[in-house]
Amino acid sequence: MRANTISLFLLAALLLLPSCSGRKVSTVGSDPSVEARVEKLLSQMTLAEKIGQMNQISAGGAVSDYAEALRKGQIGSVLNEVDPVKINEFQRICVEESRLGIPLLVARDVIHGFHTVFPIPIGLAATFDTQLVEEGARVAAVEATAQGVRWTFSPMLDIARDPRWGRIAEGSGEDTWLDSRMAEAMVYGYQGRVSDSTSMAACIKHFVGYGAAEGGRDYNSTFLTERQLRNIYLPPFEAAVKAGAHTLMTSFNDNDGVPSTGNSFVLKDVLRDEWGFDGLVVTDWNSMGEMVSHGFGSDRKDVAAKAVGAGVDMDMMTFGFISHLEELVSSGAVKRSAIDNAVRNILRIKILLGLFEHPYVDVEAARRVQYAPEHLDAARRSAEESAILLKNDGVLPLNASGVRRILVTGPLADAPHDQLGTWVFDGEKSHTVTPLAALRERFPGAVDFVPGLAYSRQQRERFDDVVAAARRADVILAFVGEEAILSGEAHCLSDLNLIGSQSALLEALHSTGKPVVVTVMAGRPLTVERDLPNCDAMLYAFHPGTMGGPALSNLIFGDAVPSGKTPITFLRTVGQVPMYYNHNMTGRPYRGEKLLPYIELEAGQTSLGNTSYYLDSGASPLFPFGYGLSYTTFEYSDIRLGRDSYGVSDSVEVSFTLANTGRYAGTEVVQVYVRDLVGSVTRPVKELKHFERVSLEPGERRSLSVSIPVSDLAFYGLDGVKKVEPGEFLLWVAGDSASGNPLSFKVR
Ligand code: NOJ
């Protein structure tokens, strides 16, 4: 079909069929007219056609490779094809040449942007800005759907407390509340508040517990109790389901011996029965087949039966459904009703996305929308807000007019592919603006670039060239960290220090006595304690995406003021893993005992305090959760609770004054934490229950109030029922998880 025919078709479809636009995103399956269409179609389908819908394949080849299978209705979804011309042809074959004309669901891992790449998800979480994150997901959806991709495998909602795990880059970090809010924002962004042809089905993943991989090694087993699952790992998924997420992906891991793809407790009891999810459940890539490797099934046929039985609707790349389901149905091992339910879930999503009405895209229009100026602008703002200022001895922001020579150095200063981060298939490095490019544009002729290290893991003994250039410069801007390939799926590390000779490079730079501003670009929170003394300021940018360069240049020269906060605890050393702020109260909390170098041992001494800490690295991390500096300073005062006692259906009202006490306009991420002092089971030392960004001019004071529904304090206690347990609580309003003085209140 030619492009202009397609645009005419599209226009006609939009005008004539308003049923596919203007639909509010809500829990799927609630619309009777959609259900009627599902049932009608289902009643016309053969068993083979139904099973075809449950089959998802990766389609990197020529259209002719798949034409026959598409025509026969043997493929319900493809992933990894983004060429709009090919996608249109796939759709044409399905719609015009297959018996029932059911369009294809085209999927892609659009994880933090399509062509315009945003910061990696852990960086997006550092913004604590749900509105901006929603905007970013919308941009991704607009770009991807223009090319025919209507399903993304995002957001990843795996709580992760182990930075050795490479996929920590893809989630929102360690906190359930923050992860839940980011989950909602991304679902709204991808799917749109109102669904139309730019809506892309979100896929919440990986269900569930995948981020707790033992030892931080990807794909490893997890051993989460039901209480941990319910209190910590499941709530972000539940929040996303409530926000209307269309699809969900099972995870690779086994939890307590049961692989997720065959786990009917989480897939049926919790997801379907408790939460009422009517969307589509897809396996992860071959995760059904891998149940054979787990030793959870004898062969592909056996695991196909187990997966359908557990509640899986679609098989990604095992080919187990397409090869064995017919036989399993005839032998009675799989019920026809299980197949029908799975197909209902798939058809429902195709209908909700409006695919039947407008399966084709306008190839010319698709090109125009990529890297649109407003998309690049949103990516830049996201990169600015995601950077966390970890240290500033007063050197930042630099005064642009006072700088004559700048040395730019480090392996990440001009690494256009690597600053995009993991899971970037479509963002091109030719469109990426690196810090070096941005600084050269801003200060023509004033920038010397001596990388020092060509790549992060390079080993070097001497840095004479860099040091010589540093001596000529007024200021040194060093960009260090890790390349994109060092984080992400299967890319785990057991050492979290800056790799190669990067720390030595920073030491050499510092020895010149010139101001050293370090920016770290990485997929995880690295252990940078040893590097802090060698810099005057440190910005932690994660992998900042397409517009990382301009964003960092704006931050360094004060056109933007840092406001990012750590979405995860930053450790001193990898040996502290796992250390997270919301750990349970222990029987022997740390009481400030001395650390190793300062301990004077007496002969025969047997005890060093008997509290919970490491002799060599203590009990505190390098930077706590929620931490980040600004160029200005904020002061909290007059923090008051509305009352000192509340009923379970009340809201806790807390008021306070926030003042900008510094010289720059800035944005503070206000955080509210709560501790439940006594529970039927031990409770976390504190838990985030609210956050919001507040922007203030220098000297401005603002009275603010926050309302926390008491129901948000509910948890699964000893009886396994979610409820608020009456008693005494502490509440903090602060700029990070380790600051502030608590107020107390009671719940009756
Ligand atoms: C495997 C990954 O675990 C998952 O996150 C991704 O969406 C699929 N592959 C598809 O690429």
XYZ file of C-alpha atoms in Angstrom, residues 3-703:
701
model
C 2.049 6.083 1.647
C -0.628 8.545 0.515
C -3.227 5.771 0.303
C -2.354 4.922 3.868
C -2.703 8.501 5.083
C -6.098 8.774 3.414
C -7.087 5.503 5.002
C -5.849 6.728 8.375
C -7.740 9.976 8.093
C -10.916 8.158 7.103
C -10.494 5.715 9.943
C -10.077 8.516 12.456
C -13.083 10.433 11.139
C -15.415 7.517 10.645
C -14.581 5.430 13.628
C -14.552 7.566 16.721
C -14.894 4.403 18.801
C -11.146 3.941 18.629
C -10.261 7.400 19.822
C -11.177 9.327 22.897
C -11.396 6.168 24.969
C -10.381 6.720 28.557
C -7.581 4.513 29.773
C -9.021 2.372 32.509
C -8.799 -1.203 33.665
C -9.189 -3.145 30.470
C -12.171 -5.390 29.924
C -14.682 -3.029 31.432
C -16.305 -1.928 28.175
C -19.285 -4.119 27.105
C -18.997 -3.116 23.449
C -15.373 -4.267 23.406
C -16.326 -7.510 25.121
C -19.051 -8.131 22.555
C -16.544 -7.695 19.732
C -14.123 -10.051 21.461
C -16.787 -12.743 21.841
C -17.984 -12.399 18.269
C -14.497 -12.811 16.869
C -13.666 -15.636 19.245
C -16.737 -17.552 18.116
C -15.490 -17.458 14.507
C -11.987 -18.727 15.267
C -10.647 -22.241 14.833
C -8.473 -23.709 17.563
C -5.422 -23.263 15.326
C -6.236 -19.583 14.779
C -6.645 -19.080 18.505
C -3.289 -20.667 19.203
C -1.768 -18.500 16.464
C -2.827 -15.401 18.367
C -0.917 -16.706 21.375
C 2.338 -16.881 19.418
C 4.818 -14.002 19.409
C 7.918 -14.115 17.234
C 10.923 -11.888 16.616
C 10.714 -10.574 13.079
C 14.042 -9.239 11.967
C 13.935 -10.812 8.491
C 12.230 -10.118 5.174
C 8.433 -9.844 5.020
C 8.359 -12.929 2.797
C 9.867 -14.984 5.659
C 6.672 -14.505 7.667
C 4.027 -13.997 4.980
C 2.725 -17.558 4.930
C 2.438 -17.819 8.728
C 0.724 -14.423 8.916
C -1.726 -15.433 6.201
C -2.585 -18.616 8.101
C -3.114 -16.675 11.316
C -0.206 -18.378 13.070
C 1.321 -15.211 14.540
C -0.458 -12.888 16.957
C 2.402 -10.527 17.609
C 5.894 -9.691 16.400
C 8.713 -7.926 18.151
C 11.853 -6.316 16.809
C 10.508 -4.905 13.562
C 10.342 -1.117 13.427
C 10.446 -0.380 9.709
C 7.046 1.221 9.044
C 7.003 -0.005 5.447
C 7.472 -3.600 6.553
C 5.037 -3.193 9.424
C 2.388 -1.901 7.024
C 2.999 -4.904 4.809
C 2.711 -7.287 7.762
C -0.560 -5.648 8.685
C -1.817 -5.764 5.110
C -1.232 -9.499 4.947
C -3.000 -10.029 8.294
C -5.904 -7.712 7.580
C -6.466 -8.444 3.912
C -5.197 -11.974 3.380
C -5.841 -13.879 6.603
C -9.243 -15.512 7.085
C -10.437 -13.278 9.920
C -8.354 -10.172 9.233
C -7.010 -9.859 12.754
C -4.241 -7.233 12.851
C -0.852 -7.848 14.379
C 0.382 -6.424 17.660
C 3.844 -5.032 16.943
C 6.122 -4.793 19.962
C 9.480 -3.281 20.780
C 11.603 -2.603 23.826
C 11.065 1.165 23.918
C 12.527 1.445 27.377
C 13.531 5.097 27.799
C 12.647 6.627 24.501
C 12.430 5.469 20.912
C 14.593 7.680 18.695
C 14.801 10.541 21.171
C 16.441 8.831 24.117
C 15.700 9.939 27.669
C 17.811 9.159 30.723
C 17.794 5.495 31.716
C 14.881 4.638 34.047
C 16.956 4.814 37.235
C 17.902 8.337 36.121
C 14.270 9.173 35.421
C 13.417 7.999 38.931
C 16.047 10.417 40.279
C 13.914 13.294 38.986
C 11.124 12.407 41.422
C 9.064 14.172 38.755
C 6.085 12.040 37.740
C 4.795 14.673 35.329
C 8.034 14.859 33.404
C 8.360 11.077 33.363
C 4.848 10.820 31.936
C 5.783 13.408 29.323
C 8.850 11.356 28.377
C 6.856 8.156 27.990
C 4.359 10.075 25.832
C 7.180 11.257 23.574
C 8.366 7.657 23.257
C 4.839 6.548 22.387
C 4.351 9.289 19.783
C 7.609 8.385 18.045
C 7.186 4.597 18.232
C 3.510 4.419 17.278
C 4.187 6.641 14.272
C 6.276 3.769 12.925
C 3.669 1.137 13.769
C 4.943 -0.060 17.161
C 1.915 -0.282 19.440
C 3.324 -2.241 22.370
C 6.371 -1.505 24.496
C 7.968 -3.790 27.049
C 8.150 -1.075 29.656
C 7.998 -0.017 32.465
C 10.232 -2.369 34.414
C 8.941 -2.294 37.980
C 11.450 -4.580 39.658
C 12.479 -3.269 43.048
C 16.253 -3.645 43.179
C 18.506 -3.317 46.183
C 21.652 -4.735 44.669
C 23.610 -2.478 42.294
C 25.671 -5.415 41.119
C 22.575 -6.429 39.155
C 22.981 -4.826 35.722
C 19.256 -4.304 35.250
C 19.115 -1.878 38.149
C 19.541 0.636 35.295
C 16.076 -0.235 33.967
C 13.987 0.318 37.061
C 13.182 3.001 39.597
C 15.456 1.713 42.344
C 14.867 0.381 45.829
C 11.710 2.083 47.010
C 8.196 0.740 46.615
C 6.436 4.120 46.841
C 8.683 5.848 44.303
C 8.527 2.845 41.978
C 4.727 2.794 42.189
C 4.401 6.470 41.301
C 6.847 6.090 38.399
C 4.886 3.022 37.267
C 1.673 5.028 37.030
C 3.396 7.906 35.252
C 4.859 5.640 32.601
C 1.627 3.745 32.032
C -0.241 7.030 31.552
C 2.508 8.297 29.277
C 2.672 5.271 26.986
C -1.023 4.558 26.825
C -2.126 8.187 26.942
C -4.655 9.514 29.419
C -7.099 8.967 26.572
C -6.289 6.256 24.065
C -5.858 7.093 20.382
C -3.555 6.061 17.542
C -0.532 7.346 19.501
C -1.300 5.000 22.386
C 1.124 2.218 22.952
C 0.256 -0.618 25.318
C 2.538 -0.637 28.334
C 3.936 -3.934 29.571
C 4.705 -4.027 33.265
C 7.557 -6.369 33.969
C 9.055 -8.616 35.212
C 6.417 -10.359 37.290
C 7.766 -10.841 39.904
C 10.734 -10.510 42.218
C 13.288 -10.583 39.379
C 15.288 -7.691 40.906
C 16.048 -9.724 44.017
C 18.298 -12.129 42.070
C 20.584 -13.838 44.545
C 24.059 -12.283 44.501
C 22.955 -9.682 41.968
C 23.579 -12.203 39.182
C 20.972 -11.897 36.486
C 18.445 -14.714 36.063
C 19.318 -16.062 39.494
C 16.851 -17.535 41.953
C 14.943 -15.424 44.434
C 13.609 -16.432 47.834
C 10.999 -13.845 48.667
C 8.390 -14.624 51.262
C 4.775 -13.867 50.487
C 4.933 -10.984 52.969
C 7.955 -9.438 51.221
C 6.243 -9.888 47.884
C 3.079 -8.250 49.078
C 4.646 -5.407 51.051
C 7.609 -4.554 48.827
C 7.599 -6.134 45.360
C 3.962 -6.371 44.280
C 2.610 -2.858 45.045
C 4.208 -1.153 41.999
C 2.545 -3.751 39.765
C -0.772 -3.258 41.501
C -0.460 0.517 41.078
C 0.256 0.061 37.368
C -2.705 -2.299 36.958
C -4.920 0.294 38.617
C -3.522 2.904 36.242
C -4.804 0.722 33.398
C -1.658 -1.111 32.219
C -2.680 -3.242 29.253
C -0.096 -6.004 29.498
C 2.310 -7.761 31.866
C 5.424 -9.881 31.353
C 6.435 -12.848 33.492
C 9.988 -12.929 34.795
C 12.878 -15.329 34.235
C 13.513 -16.126 37.891
C 12.113 -18.836 40.069
C 10.924 -17.663 43.478
C 11.220 -20.219 46.220
C 11.419 -22.892 43.555
C 8.593 -21.822 41.269
C 9.521 -20.149 37.954
C 7.319 -17.091 37.398
C 6.101 -18.284 34.006
C 4.532 -21.269 35.723
C 3.447 -19.540 38.919
C -0.326 -19.566 39.154
C -0.261 -17.978 42.617
C 1.069 -14.678 41.280
C -0.452 -14.885 37.792
C -3.917 -16.039 38.754
C -4.606 -15.646 42.450
C -2.996 -12.237 42.834
C -3.040 -10.672 39.376
C -6.378 -11.851 38.024
C -8.451 -12.700 41.081
C -7.302 -10.089 43.579
C -6.488 -7.216 41.232
C -8.976 -8.003 38.470
C -6.401 -7.680 35.674
C -7.999 -8.371 32.261
C -4.978 -7.517 30.156
C -2.536 -9.711 28.301
C 0.173 -11.764 30.020
C 3.221 -12.495 27.874
C 6.235 -14.589 28.832
C 9.700 -13.122 28.763
C 11.878 -14.224 25.845
C 11.887 -18.032 25.986
C 11.115 -17.938 29.725
C 8.611 -20.706 29.082
C 11.248 -22.878 27.394
C 13.684 -22.082 30.195
C 11.387 -23.789 32.664
C 12.923 -26.949 31.186
C 16.408 -25.664 32.127
C 15.056 -24.802 35.591
C 14.063 -28.462 35.844
C 10.450 -27.426 36.323
C 9.230 -29.373 33.324
C 10.513 -32.217 31.202
C 10.199 -30.715 27.717
C 8.648 -27.852 25.753
C 5.285 -29.547 25.647
C 5.231 -30.052 29.390
C 6.151 -26.421 30.136
C 3.650 -25.118 27.554
C 0.899 -26.887 29.504
C 2.253 -25.533 32.779
C 2.437 -21.955 31.465
C -1.114 -21.918 30.090
C -2.316 -23.540 33.274
C -0.628 -20.827 35.309
C -2.304 -18.054 33.310
C 0.092 -17.114 30.493
C -1.613 -15.793 27.337
C 1.238 -15.330 24.887
C 4.537 -17.110 24.321
C 7.500 -14.937 23.407
C 9.944 -16.972 21.352
C 9.695 -20.460 22.795
C 7.382 -21.646 19.987
C 5.936 -23.953 22.625
C 2.298 -22.911 22.189
C 2.293 -23.041 18.403
C 4.008 -26.458 18.431
C 2.143 -28.230 21.224
C -1.103 -26.579 22.296
C -3.361 -28.290 19.747
C -2.122 -31.671 20.849
C -2.400 -30.696 24.523
C -5.995 -29.598 23.993
C -6.924 -32.824 22.188
C -5.389 -34.929 24.940
C -7.313 -32.916 27.536
C -4.113 -31.737 29.275
C -5.072 -28.130 28.479
C -8.662 -26.971 28.632
C -10.262 -25.184 25.682
C -11.537 -22.594 28.115
C -7.931 -21.708 29.074
C -7.140 -21.068 25.394
C -10.304 -19.001 24.965
C -9.469 -16.848 27.961
C -5.955 -16.214 26.700
C -7.258 -15.220 23.264
C -9.873 -12.939 24.802
C -7.094 -11.096 26.630
C -5.133 -10.678 23.405
C -8.040 -9.590 21.190
C -9.228 -7.135 23.828
C -5.920 -5.269 23.711
C -5.916 -5.208 19.906
C -9.415 -3.736 19.953
C -8.598 -1.210 22.680
C -5.607 0.016 20.707
C -7.845 0.622 17.700
C -5.748 -1.710 15.556
C -8.735 -3.094 13.677
C -9.759 0.404 12.606
C -6.340 1.738 11.708
C -3.716 -0.947 11.344
C -1.497 1.129 9.029
C 0.837 4.064 9.578
C 1.751 6.984 7.384
C 5.385 6.381 6.524
C 6.151 10.006 5.659
C 4.533 11.367 8.803
C 6.448 8.787 10.850
C 9.730 10.229 9.683
C 8.772 13.809 10.557
C 7.897 13.080 14.137
C 11.221 11.524 15.170
C 13.562 13.805 17.137
C 10.989 16.614 17.015
C 12.332 19.764 18.749
C 9.821 19.428 21.590
C 10.916 15.827 22.089
C 14.553 16.865 22.348
C 13.532 19.611 24.743
C 11.730 17.122 27.022
C 14.774 14.832 26.883
C 17.059 17.724 27.883
C 14.830 18.751 30.780
C 14.686 15.146 31.945
C 18.470 14.855 31.827
C 18.813 18.093 33.797
C 16.398 16.946 36.475
C 17.875 13.459 36.696
C 21.431 14.575 37.547
C 22.236 14.376 41.250
C 24.734 16.784 42.772
C 26.627 14.614 45.254
C 29.379 17.043 46.212
C 30.041 20.734 45.705
C 32.844 22.579 47.458
C 31.465 25.791 46.039
C 33.020 25.455 42.607
C 29.645 24.942 40.874
C 28.022 26.554 39.096
C 30.934 27.751 37.004
C 30.831 31.307 35.824
C 30.775 31.099 32.018
C 32.300 34.524 31.559
C 35.151 33.807 33.960
C 36.404 30.716 32.147
C 39.017 31.031 29.402
C 40.364 27.484 28.960
C 38.456 24.324 29.779
C 39.944 20.865 29.819
C 37.415 18.210 28.951
C 38.612 14.720 29.780
C 37.496 11.185 30.601
C 36.177 8.237 28.597
C 32.533 9.347 28.758
C 33.097 12.935 27.592
C 32.478 12.090 23.976
C 30.833 8.668 23.896
C 27.599 9.261 21.964
C 26.447 5.681 22.061
C 27.345 5.064 25.691
C 25.614 8.089 27.152
C 22.360 6.688 25.747
C 22.574 3.732 28.123
C 21.212 0.234 27.955
C 18.292 -0.898 25.764
C 18.763 1.562 22.978
C 17.954 -0.052 19.649
C 16.595 2.960 17.833
C 18.262 6.097 19.183
C 21.113 6.939 16.853
C 24.440 8.182 18.043
C 24.507 10.678 15.176
C 21.686 12.536 16.958
C 23.295 12.380 20.397
C 24.849 15.530 21.785
C 27.796 14.664 24.005
C 29.169 16.937 26.719
C 32.194 17.621 24.528
C 30.010 18.673 21.594
C 27.809 20.854 23.794
C 30.779 22.542 25.475
C 32.567 23.150 22.180
C 29.452 24.763 20.808
C 29.063 26.926 23.861
C 32.731 27.956 24.150
C 34.160 27.941 20.624
C 37.942 27.627 20.719
C 38.154 27.429 24.528
C 37.902 23.672 24.992
C 40.853 21.265 25.021
C 39.882 17.624 24.775
C 42.355 15.081 26.097
C 40.410 11.933 26.978
C 43.079 10.336 29.160
C 41.378 6.991 28.753
C 39.807 5.866 25.504
C 37.344 3.645 27.360
C 36.532 3.131 31.010
C 38.299 -0.163 31.610
C 41.574 0.952 30.030
C 44.633 0.669 32.285
C 47.219 3.469 32.268
C 50.085 4.230 34.600
C 50.835 7.853 33.716
C 48.677 10.706 32.530
C 51.319 13.197 31.401
C 49.296 14.445 28.433
C 46.179 15.080 30.521
C 48.120 16.667 33.369
C 49.928 19.010 30.968
C 46.599 20.094 29.481
C 45.133 20.455 32.978
C 47.885 22.864 33.957
C 46.922 25.119 31.043
C 43.212 25.070 31.953
C 41.134 27.168 34.350
C 38.878 24.270 35.103
C 38.803 20.533 34.475
C 35.580 18.800 33.478
C 36.019 15.039 33.782
C 33.389 12.592 32.515
C 33.893 9.114 33.910
C 31.754 6.057 34.665
C 30.839 3.012 32.673
C 29.799 2.390 29.097
C 26.267 1.295 28.268
C 27.386 -2.307 27.767
C 28.448 -2.605 31.426
C 24.884 -2.433 32.718
C 21.566 -3.838 31.562
C 20.434 -7.401 31.038
C 23.010 -10.018 32.032
C 25.614 -7.312 32.616
C 26.302 -7.670 36.294
C 29.412 -6.659 38.180
C 31.018 -7.789 41.406
C 33.178 -4.663 41.826
C 31.437 -1.285 41.798
C 34.433 1.047 41.909
C 35.188 3.098 38.818
C 36.819 0.539 36.584
C 40.143 0.687 34.747
C 42.395 3.605 35.645
C 39.618 6.156 36.020
C 40.237 6.766 39.722
C 43.934 7.218 38.980
C 43.021 9.725 36.262
C 40.993 11.756 38.761
C 43.858 11.615 41.255
C 46.271 12.915 38.627
C 43.894 15.725 37.702
C 43.406 16.699 41.323
C 47.161 16.825 41.875
C 47.367 19.820 39.509
C 45.477 21.969 42.031
C 43.018 23.061 39.339
C 39.296 22.791 40.102
C 38.040 19.356 39.083
C 34.353 18.861 38.299
C 33.508 15.197 37.860
C 30.404 13.911 36.128
C 29.678 10.216 36.472
C 27.669 8.517 33.742
C 26.727 5.008 34.711
C 23.957 2.453 34.684
C 24.041 1.945 38.434
C 25.128 3.682 41.629
C 28.860 3.032 41.613
C 30.935 3.144 44.788
C 32.633 6.511 44.355
C 33.792 7.125 47.927
C 37.479 6.948 47.026
C 36.973 9.475 44.201
C 35.223 12.185 46.185
C 38.451 13.633 47.665
C 39.826 14.000 44.139
C 37.129 16.328 42.934
C 35.673 19.678 43.928
C 32.230 18.768 42.702
C 30.547 15.592 41.543
C 27.404 15.268 39.464
C 25.885 11.823 39.059
C 24.126 11.740 35.700
C 23.465 8.014 35.165
C 23.201 7.561 31.368
C 21.490 10.805 30.413
C 20.342 10.072 26.861
C 20.332 12.011 23.598
C 20.475 15.449 25.202
C 22.889 14.599 28.005
C 25.544 17.010 26.713
C 23.478 20.228 26.691
C 21.820 19.247 29.979
C 25.145 18.775 31.737
C 26.603 21.921 30.255
C 23.548 23.832 31.521
C 23.959 22.356 34.990
C 27.679 22.970 35.208
C 27.336 26.602 34.114
C 24.241 27.341 36.193
C 21.587 27.637 33.485
C 19.932 24.764 35.270
C 20.141 24.013 38.974
C 20.508 20.384 40.103
C 17.428 18.888 41.732
C 17.876 15.115 41.275
C 17.799 12.891 44.352
C 19.198 9.394 44.795
C 16.469 6.863 43.937
C 18.642 4.239 45.551
C 21.139 4.112 48.395
C 24.706 4.887 47.280
C 27.104 2.482 48.975
C 30.630 2.978 50.229
C 31.718 -0.434 49.093
C 30.167 -3.351 47.270
C 30.502 -5.387 50.474
C 27.623 -3.362 51.963
C 25.142 -4.890 49.497
C 22.274 -5.082 50.255
C 21.878 -1.846 52.177
C 18.652 0.091 51.682
C 17.017 2.800 53.731
C 13.736 1.044 54.523
C 15.165 -2.046 56.199
C 13.308 -3.587 59.095
C 14.033 -2.519 62.653
C 16.614 -4.853 64.122
C 17.028 -5.948 67.706
C 20.445 -4.324 67.899
C 20.616 -1.182 65.804
C 23.998 0.494 65.309
C 24.820 2.938 68.096
C 27.803 4.748 66.641
C 30.513 2.264 67.586
C 34.004 3.013 66.277
C 35.190 1.641 62.947
C 38.330 -0.422 62.463
C 41.075 2.151 62.094
C 39.883 3.882 65.272
C 39.380 0.852 67.460
C 41.976 0.415 70.163
C 41.796 -3.219 71.082
C 42.568 -4.193 74.606
C 44.132 -7.549 75.385
C 41.476 -10.208 75.788
C 38.691 -7.963 74.485
C 35.840 -10.036 73.059
C 33.147 -7.553 72.145
C 33.072 -4.513 69.885
C 29.587 -3.411 70.719
C 27.388 -6.175 69.392
C 25.290 -4.020 67.106
C 24.378 -4.294 63.442
C 27.259 -2.794 61.420
C 30.431 -3.543 59.490
C 33.675 -3.056 61.418
C 35.273 -1.559 58.325
C 32.469 0.390 56.643
C 29.999 1.063 59.415
C 26.238 1.062 59.168
C 25.694 4.025 56.902
C 25.920 4.272 53.149
C 27.890 6.914 51.281
C 24.691 8.780 50.392
C 21.256 7.864 51.687
C 18.149 7.341 49.586
C 16.539 10.629 48.545
C 19.773 12.625 48.779
C 20.963 15.353 46.433
C 22.394 18.867 46.719
C 21.350 22.028 44.948
C 23.193 25.255 44.211
C 20.902 26.809 46.755
C 19.921 25.650 50.239
C 16.512 24.779 51.669
C 15.280 24.990 55.216
C 12.280 23.223 56.704
C 10.544 24.828 59.689
C 7.237 24.893 61.599
C 6.569 21.246 60.830
C 3.264 20.461 62.517
C 0.697 17.743 62.487
C -2.970 18.709 62.244
C -3.824 16.368 65.122
C -2.017 13.802 67.186
C -4.534 11.026 66.686
C -6.321 9.733 63.572
C -8.891 7.122 62.647
C -8.132 4.582 59.912
C -10.251 6.411 57.369
C -8.712 9.848 58.118
C -5.778 11.566 56.474
C -2.731 12.717 58.377
C -2.337 16.432 57.731
C 1.172 17.828 58.049
C 2.030 21.456 57.441
C 5.439 23.071 57.220
C 7.344 25.991 55.815
C 9.968 25.511 53.160
C 12.408 28.345 52.565
C 15.003 28.843 49.871
C 17.846 30.218 51.968
C 20.465 30.427 49.232
C 21.288 32.627 46.262
C 19.806 30.597 43.418
C 16.284 29.731 42.397
C 15.960 25.997 42.921
C 13.702 22.999 43.303
C 13.531 20.840 46.392
C 12.124 17.326 46.431
C 10.125 17.335 49.657
C 9.884 13.846 51.131
C 7.611 12.491 53.857
C 8.604 9.308 55.676
C 6.662 7.308 58.237
C 7.616 4.645 60.789
C 5.095 2.321 62.343
C 6.585 1.824 65.808
C 4.990 -1.473 66.791
C 3.470 -4.027 64.449
C 2.290 -7.613 64.448
C 5.511 -8.143 62.453
C 8.671 -6.012 62.477
C 8.310 -2.896 60.368
C 10.741 -0.781 58.296
C 12.700 1.943 60.114
C 11.006 4.395 57.783
C 9.079 4.337 54.530
C 8.530 7.030 51.930
C 4.840 7.953 51.765
C 4.851 11.182 49.796
C 7.134 13.320 47.649
C 6.718 16.467 45.636
C 8.923 18.950 43.833
C 8.710 22.525 45.071
C 10.399 25.380 43.200
C 11.343 28.527 45.100
C 13.040 31.794 44.245
C 16.008 32.884 46.391
C 14.702 34.051 49.764
C 11.205 32.755 49.098
C 9.347 30.956 51.910
C 6.251 28.924 51.289
C 3.739 27.363 53.654
